[in-house]
Coordinates of C-alpha atoms and ligand atoms in Angstrom, one line a residue:
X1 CA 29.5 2.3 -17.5
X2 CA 25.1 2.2 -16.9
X3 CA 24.6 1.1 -13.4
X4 CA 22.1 -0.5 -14.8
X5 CA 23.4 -2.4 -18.6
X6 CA 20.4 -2.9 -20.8
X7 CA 17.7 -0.6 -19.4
X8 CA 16.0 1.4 -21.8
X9 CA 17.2 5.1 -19.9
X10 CA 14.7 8.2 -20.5
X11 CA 15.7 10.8 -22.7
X12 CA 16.6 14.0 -22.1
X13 CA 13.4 15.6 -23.7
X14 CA 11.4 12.6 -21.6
X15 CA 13.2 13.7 -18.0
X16 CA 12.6 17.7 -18.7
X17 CA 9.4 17.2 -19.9
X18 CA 8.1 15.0 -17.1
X19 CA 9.7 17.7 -14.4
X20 CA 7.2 20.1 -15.9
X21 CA 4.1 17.8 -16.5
X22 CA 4.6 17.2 -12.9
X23 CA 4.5 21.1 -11.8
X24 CA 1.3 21.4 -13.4
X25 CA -0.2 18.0 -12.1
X26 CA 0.7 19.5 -8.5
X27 CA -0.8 22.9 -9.6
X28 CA -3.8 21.1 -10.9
X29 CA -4.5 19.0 -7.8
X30 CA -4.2 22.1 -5.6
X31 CA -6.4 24.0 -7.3
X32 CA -9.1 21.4 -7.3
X33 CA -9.1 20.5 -11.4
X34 CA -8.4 17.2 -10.9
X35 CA -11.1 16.5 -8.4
X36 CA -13.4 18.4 -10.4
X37 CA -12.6 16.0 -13.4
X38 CA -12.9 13.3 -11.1
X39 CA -16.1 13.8 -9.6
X40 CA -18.1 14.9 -13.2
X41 CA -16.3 13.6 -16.0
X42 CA -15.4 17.0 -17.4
X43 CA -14.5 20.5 -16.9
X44 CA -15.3 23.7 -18.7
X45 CA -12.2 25.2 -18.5
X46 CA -13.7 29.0 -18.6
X47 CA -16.0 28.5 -16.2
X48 CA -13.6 26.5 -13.9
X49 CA -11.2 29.8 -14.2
X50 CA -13.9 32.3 -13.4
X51 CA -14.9 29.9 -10.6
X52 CA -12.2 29.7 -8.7
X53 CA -10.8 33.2 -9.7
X54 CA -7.9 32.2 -11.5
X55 CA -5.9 33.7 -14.6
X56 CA -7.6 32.1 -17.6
X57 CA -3.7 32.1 -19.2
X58 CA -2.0 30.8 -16.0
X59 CA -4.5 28.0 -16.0
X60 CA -4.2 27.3 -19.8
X61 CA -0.6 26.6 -18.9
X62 CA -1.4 24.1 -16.3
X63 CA -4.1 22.4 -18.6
X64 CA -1.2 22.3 -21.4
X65 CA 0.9 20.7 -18.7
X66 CA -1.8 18.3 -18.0
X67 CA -2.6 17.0 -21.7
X68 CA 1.1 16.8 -22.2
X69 CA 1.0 14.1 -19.2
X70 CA -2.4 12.6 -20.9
X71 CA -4.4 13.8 -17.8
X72 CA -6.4 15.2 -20.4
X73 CA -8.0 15.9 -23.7
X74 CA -10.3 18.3 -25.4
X75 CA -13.6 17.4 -25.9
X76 CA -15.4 17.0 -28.7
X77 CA -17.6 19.9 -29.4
X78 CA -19.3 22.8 -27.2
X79 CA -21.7 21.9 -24.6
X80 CA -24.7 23.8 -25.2
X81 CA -25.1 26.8 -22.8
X82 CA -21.3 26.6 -22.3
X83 CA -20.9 29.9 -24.3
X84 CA -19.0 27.6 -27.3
X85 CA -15.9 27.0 -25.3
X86 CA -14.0 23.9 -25.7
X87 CA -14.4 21.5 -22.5
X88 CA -12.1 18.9 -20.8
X89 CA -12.6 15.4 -20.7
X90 CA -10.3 12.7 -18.6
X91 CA -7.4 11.5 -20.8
X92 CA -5.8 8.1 -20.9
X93 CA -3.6 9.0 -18.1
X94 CA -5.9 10.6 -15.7
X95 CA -6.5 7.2 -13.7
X96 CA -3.2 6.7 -13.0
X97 CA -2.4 10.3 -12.6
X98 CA -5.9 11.0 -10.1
X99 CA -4.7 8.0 -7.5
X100 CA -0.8 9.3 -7.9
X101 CA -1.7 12.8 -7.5
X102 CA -0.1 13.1 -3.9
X103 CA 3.4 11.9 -4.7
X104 CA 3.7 15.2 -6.7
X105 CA 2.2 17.7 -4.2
X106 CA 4.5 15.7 -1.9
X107 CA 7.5 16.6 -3.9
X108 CA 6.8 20.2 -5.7
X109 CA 4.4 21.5 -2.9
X110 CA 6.8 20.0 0.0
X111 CA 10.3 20.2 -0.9
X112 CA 9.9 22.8 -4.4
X113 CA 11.9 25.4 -3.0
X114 CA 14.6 22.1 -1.5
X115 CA 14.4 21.0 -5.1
X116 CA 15.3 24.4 -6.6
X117 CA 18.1 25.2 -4.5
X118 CA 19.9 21.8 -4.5
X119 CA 23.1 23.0 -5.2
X120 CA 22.8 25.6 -2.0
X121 CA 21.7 22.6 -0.2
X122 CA 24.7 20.7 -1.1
X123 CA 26.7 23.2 -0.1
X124 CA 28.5 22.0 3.6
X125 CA 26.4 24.5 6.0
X126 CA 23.6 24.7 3.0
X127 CA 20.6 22.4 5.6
X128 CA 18.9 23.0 7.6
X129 CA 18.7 26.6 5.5
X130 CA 15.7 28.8 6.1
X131 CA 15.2 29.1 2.3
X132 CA 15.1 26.0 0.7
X133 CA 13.5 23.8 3.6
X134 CA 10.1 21.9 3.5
X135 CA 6.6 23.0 3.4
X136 CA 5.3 21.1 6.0
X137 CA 1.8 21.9 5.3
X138 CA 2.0 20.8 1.7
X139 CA 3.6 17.5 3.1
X140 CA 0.5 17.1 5.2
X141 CA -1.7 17.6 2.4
X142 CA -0.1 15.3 0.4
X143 CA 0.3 12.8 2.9
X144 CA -3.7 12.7 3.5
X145 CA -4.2 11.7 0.3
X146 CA -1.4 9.2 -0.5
X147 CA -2.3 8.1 2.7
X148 CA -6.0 7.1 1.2
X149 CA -4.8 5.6 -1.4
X150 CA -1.9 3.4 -0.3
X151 CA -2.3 3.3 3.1
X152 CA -5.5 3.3 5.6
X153 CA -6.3 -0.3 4.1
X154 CA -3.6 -2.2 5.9
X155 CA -3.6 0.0 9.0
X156 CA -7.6 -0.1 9.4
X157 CA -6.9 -4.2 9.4
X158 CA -4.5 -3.9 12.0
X159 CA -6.1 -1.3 14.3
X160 CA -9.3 -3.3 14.6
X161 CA -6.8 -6.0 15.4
X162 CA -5.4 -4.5 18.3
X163 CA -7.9 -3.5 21.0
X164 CA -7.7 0.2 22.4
X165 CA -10.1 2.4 24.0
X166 CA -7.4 5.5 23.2
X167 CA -5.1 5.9 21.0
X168 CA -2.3 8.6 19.8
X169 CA -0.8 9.7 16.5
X170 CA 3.0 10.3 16.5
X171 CA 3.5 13.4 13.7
X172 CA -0.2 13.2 12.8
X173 CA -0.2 15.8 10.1
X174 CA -3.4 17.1 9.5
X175 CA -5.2 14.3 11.7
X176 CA -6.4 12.4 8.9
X177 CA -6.7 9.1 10.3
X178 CA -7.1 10.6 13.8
X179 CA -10.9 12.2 12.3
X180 CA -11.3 8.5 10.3
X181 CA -10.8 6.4 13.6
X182 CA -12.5 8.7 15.8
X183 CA -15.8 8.1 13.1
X184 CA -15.2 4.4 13.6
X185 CA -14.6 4.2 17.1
X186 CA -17.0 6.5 18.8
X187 CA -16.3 5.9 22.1
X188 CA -12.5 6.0 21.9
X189 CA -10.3 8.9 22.7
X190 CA -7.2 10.4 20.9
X191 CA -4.1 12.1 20.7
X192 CA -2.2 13.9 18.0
X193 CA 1.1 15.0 18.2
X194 CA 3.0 17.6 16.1
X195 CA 5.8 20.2 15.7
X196 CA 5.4 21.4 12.7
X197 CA 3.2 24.8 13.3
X198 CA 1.6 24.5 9.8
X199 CA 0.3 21.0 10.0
X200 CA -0.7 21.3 13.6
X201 CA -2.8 24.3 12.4
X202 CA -4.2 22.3 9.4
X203 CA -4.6 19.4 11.9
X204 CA -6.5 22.1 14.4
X205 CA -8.8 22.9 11.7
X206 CA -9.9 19.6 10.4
X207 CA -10.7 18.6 14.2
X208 CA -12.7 22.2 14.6
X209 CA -14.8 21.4 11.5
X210 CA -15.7 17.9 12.2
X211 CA -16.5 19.1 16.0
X212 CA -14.5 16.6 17.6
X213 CA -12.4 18.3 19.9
X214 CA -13.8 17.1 23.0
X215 CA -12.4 13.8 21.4
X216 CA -8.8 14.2 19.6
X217 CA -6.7 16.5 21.6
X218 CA -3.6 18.0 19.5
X219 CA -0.8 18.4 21.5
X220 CA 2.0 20.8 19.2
X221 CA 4.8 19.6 20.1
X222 CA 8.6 17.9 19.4
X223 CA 7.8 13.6 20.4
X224 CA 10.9 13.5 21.6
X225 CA 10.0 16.3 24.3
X226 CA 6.8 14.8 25.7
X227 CA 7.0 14.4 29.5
X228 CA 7.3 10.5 31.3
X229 CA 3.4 9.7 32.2
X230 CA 1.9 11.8 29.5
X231 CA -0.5 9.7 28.4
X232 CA -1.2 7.1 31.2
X233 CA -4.3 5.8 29.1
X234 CA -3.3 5.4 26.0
X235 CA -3.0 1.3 24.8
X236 CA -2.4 1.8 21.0
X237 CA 0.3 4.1 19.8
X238 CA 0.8 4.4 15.8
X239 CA 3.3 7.1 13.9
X240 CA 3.5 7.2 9.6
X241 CA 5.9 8.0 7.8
X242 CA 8.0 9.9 10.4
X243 CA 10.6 7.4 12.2
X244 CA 13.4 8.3 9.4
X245 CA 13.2 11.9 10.5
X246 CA 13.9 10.3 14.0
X247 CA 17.4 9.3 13.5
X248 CA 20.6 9.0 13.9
X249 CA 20.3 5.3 15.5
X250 CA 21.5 6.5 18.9
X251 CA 18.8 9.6 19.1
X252 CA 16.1 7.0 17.9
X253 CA 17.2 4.4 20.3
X254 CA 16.4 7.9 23.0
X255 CA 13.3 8.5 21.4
X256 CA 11.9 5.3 21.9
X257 CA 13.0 4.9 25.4
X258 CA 11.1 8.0 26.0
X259 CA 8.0 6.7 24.4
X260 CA 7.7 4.1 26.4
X261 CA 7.9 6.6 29.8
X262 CA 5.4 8.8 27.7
X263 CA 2.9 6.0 27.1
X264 CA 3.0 3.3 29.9
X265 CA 0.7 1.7 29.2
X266 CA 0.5 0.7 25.4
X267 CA 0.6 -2.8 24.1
X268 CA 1.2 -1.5 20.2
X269 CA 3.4 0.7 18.7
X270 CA 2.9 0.5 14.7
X271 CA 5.4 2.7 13.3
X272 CA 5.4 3.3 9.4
X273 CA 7.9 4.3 7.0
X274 CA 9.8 4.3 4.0
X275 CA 12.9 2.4 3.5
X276 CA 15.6 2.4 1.6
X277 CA 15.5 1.0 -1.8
X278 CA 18.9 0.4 -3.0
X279 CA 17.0 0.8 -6.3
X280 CA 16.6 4.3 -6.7
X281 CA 19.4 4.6 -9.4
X282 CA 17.3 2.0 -11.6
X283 CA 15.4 4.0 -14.3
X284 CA 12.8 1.3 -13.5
X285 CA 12.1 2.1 -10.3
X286 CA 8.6 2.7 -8.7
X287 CA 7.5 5.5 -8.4
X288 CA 8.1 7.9 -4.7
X289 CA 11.3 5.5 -4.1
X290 CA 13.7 7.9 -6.1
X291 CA 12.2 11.5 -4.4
X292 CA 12.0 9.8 -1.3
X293 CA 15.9 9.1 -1.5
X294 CA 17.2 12.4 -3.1
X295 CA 14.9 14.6 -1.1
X296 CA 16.2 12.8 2.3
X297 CA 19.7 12.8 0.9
X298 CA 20.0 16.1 0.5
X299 CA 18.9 16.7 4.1
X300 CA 21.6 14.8 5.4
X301 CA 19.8 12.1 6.2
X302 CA 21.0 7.9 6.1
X303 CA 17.9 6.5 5.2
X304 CA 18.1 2.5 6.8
X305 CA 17.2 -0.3 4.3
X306 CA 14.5 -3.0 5.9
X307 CA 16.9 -5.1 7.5
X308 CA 19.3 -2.1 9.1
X309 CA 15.7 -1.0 10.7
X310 CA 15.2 -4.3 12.0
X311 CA 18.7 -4.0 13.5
X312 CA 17.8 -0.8 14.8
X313 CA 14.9 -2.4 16.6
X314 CA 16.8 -5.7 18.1
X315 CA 18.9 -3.1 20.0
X316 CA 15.9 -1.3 21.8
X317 CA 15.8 -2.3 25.3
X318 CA 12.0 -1.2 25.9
X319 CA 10.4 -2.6 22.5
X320 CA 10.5 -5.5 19.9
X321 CA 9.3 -5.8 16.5
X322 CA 6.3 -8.4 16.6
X323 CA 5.9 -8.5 12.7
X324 CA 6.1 -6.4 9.7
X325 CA 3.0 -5.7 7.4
X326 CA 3.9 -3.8 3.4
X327 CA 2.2 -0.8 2.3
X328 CA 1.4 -0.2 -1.1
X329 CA 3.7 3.0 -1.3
X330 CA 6.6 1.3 -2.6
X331 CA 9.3 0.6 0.1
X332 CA 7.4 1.3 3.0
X333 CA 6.1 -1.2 5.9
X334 CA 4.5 -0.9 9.3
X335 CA 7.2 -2.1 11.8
X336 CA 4.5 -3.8 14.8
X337 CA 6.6 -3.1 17.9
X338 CA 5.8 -4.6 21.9
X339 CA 6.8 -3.8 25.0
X340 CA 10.0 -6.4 25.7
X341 CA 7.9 -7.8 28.3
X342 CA 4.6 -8.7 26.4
X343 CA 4.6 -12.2 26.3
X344 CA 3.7 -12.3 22.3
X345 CA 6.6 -13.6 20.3
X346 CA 8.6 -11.5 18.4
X347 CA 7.8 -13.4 14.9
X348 CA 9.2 -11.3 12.3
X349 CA 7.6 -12.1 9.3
X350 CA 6.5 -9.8 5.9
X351 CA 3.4 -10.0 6.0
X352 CA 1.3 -8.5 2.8
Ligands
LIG401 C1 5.8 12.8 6.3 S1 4.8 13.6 7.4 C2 3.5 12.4 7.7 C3 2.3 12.9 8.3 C4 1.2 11.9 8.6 N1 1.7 11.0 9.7 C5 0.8 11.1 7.4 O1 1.1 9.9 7.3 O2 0.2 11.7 6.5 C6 5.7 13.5 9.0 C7 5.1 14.4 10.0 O3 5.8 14.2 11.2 C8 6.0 15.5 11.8 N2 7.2 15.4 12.7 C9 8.5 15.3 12.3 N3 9.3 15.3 13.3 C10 8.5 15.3 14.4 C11 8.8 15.3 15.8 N4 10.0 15.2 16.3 N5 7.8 15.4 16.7 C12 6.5 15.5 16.2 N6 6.2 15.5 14.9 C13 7.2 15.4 14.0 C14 6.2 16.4 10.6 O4 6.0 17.7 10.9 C15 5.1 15.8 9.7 O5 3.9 16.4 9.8

């Protein structure tokens, strides 16, 4: 019997076909096509190819992959001084597709080779496995621009509502919102930490270029490693989209104990994430909810629904959860934790 009675279900030609409108979508994100289209309307898809030195076949692949999503269409005519070849112009999807682009790099770029290899994965002793892990490079990637989209609204409201002249970034990725505070805030002082070697390089980088490393230091390594006193300084602590990877409970419970020895003296600890849906089965689901699930399920992991997180949090002895703010990415919130002793009440509300 359907989990679900009633729902109209894809079909099988609608579920293959989206798994390989969604490879090229990543491909053509990657390889800048989308922002190309973005930025002028249009793309010459010759001249893009000899651009940006690509196969001229590979990429009429990806574009075939992209009209069958509705990304795109051809336009009408040849340009003049375009050599008469056909052009692309945005499709009736491309909006959509443009501000989703990141859930698919997420998925293809970060856990492709996971995704492949699922049945190796299931297999007991298949994770962690060398082969078929993450790419936590593409994940940063990804994460900097579903982060844009979905995200830096809510948390620029509630960092300029909680006052800090430092401030660190728990698994910051490539340092995103590190660079956009420190561009706001140009007398503040930061702190990035993070163990993957690929994003902490990508994070390196991005600091380098903007010339602010006298400003955000980038410390690479594992959170739950950093030393009692670390960061004497540092008032406002935030950490997205990394607490699940934190877990079981009782290692959490440890990691947060530790944070509050690493960072004495911060008032706010905003920690994002996803939780679990318990919709994920529902064909009608939002989109990220589903990946998010099978992705983390396959790593072993027992994602916590809203409330078990705030369970998780009542039993701290060194924080409390102040409030709760949604995200736009579906099933996702920022849990606002205090010291236990700050004398704000822990109100929990769910707060837009
Ligand atoms: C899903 S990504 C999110 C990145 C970034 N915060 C964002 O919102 O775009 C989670 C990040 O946390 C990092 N991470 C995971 N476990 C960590 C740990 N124990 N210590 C430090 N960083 C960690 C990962 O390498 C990854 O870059």
């Amino acid at each position: 019997m359907s989990d679900h009675p009633g729902t109209r279900r894809p079909t099988t030609a609608e579920l293959f076909n989206g798994a390989v409108a969604a490879s090229a979508i990543c491909a053509a994100f990657e390889l800048g096509l989308l922002a190309e289209l973005e930025a002028d309307g249009r793309v010459d898809s010759a001249s893009f190819a000899a651009r940006a030195g690509l196969d001229r076949a590979a990429l009429d692949a990806v574009i075939l992959g992209l009209r069958h999503a509705g990304a795109v269409a051809e336009g009408e005519g040849a340009a003049e001084g375009e050599g008469g070849e056909r052009f692309l112009v945005r499709g009736p999807a491309f909006g959509e597709i443009w501000r989703d682009k990141g859930y698919f790099l997420w998925l293809f770029g970060g856990y492709g080779p996971m995704l492949s290899g699922a049945a190796r994965v299931c297999q007991a002793g298949g994770w962690p496995s060398s082969t078929n892990g993450r790419d936590g490079g593409a994940i940063a990637r990804a994460g900097r621009d579903y982060g844009a989209m979905f995200v830096d609204s809510v948390f620029h409201k509630l960092v300029s509502s909680v006052p800090h002249t430092a401030a660190a970034d728990l698994g910051c990725g490539s340092a995103r919102r590190l660079i956009d505070l420190a561009a706001r805030a140009p007398e503040a002082r930061f702190v990035g930490v993070e163990v993957d070697p690929a994003a902490w390089s990508a994070a390196r980088e991005a600091v380098r270029e903007e010339g602010l490393e006298d400003r955000i230091e980038l410390v690479h390594s594992d959170l739950a490693a950093l030393p009692d006193g670390a960061f004497p300084n540092v008032e406002l602590v935030f950490s997205f989209f990394l607490a699940h990877d934190l877990l079981p409970r009782e290692r959490f419970l440890e990691i947060l104990a530790g944070l509050h020895r690493a960072f004495p003296s911060t008032r706010n600890l905003l920690l994002s994430d996803t939780y679990r849906s318990e919709q994920a089965a529902d064909p009608d689901c939002p989109i990220f909810t589903f990946g998010f699930e099978y992705t983390h399920g396959l790593m072993r992991q027992q994602l916590p629904t809203f409330a078990q997180w705030c369970e998780i949090f009542e039993l701290s002895e060194e924080w409390k959860l102040l409030a709760t703010h949604e995200l736009e990415i579906p099933h996702s919130t920022v849990f606002h934790l205090a010291p236990r002793n700050d004398p704000r009440a822990a109100v929990l509300s769910r707060a837009g």
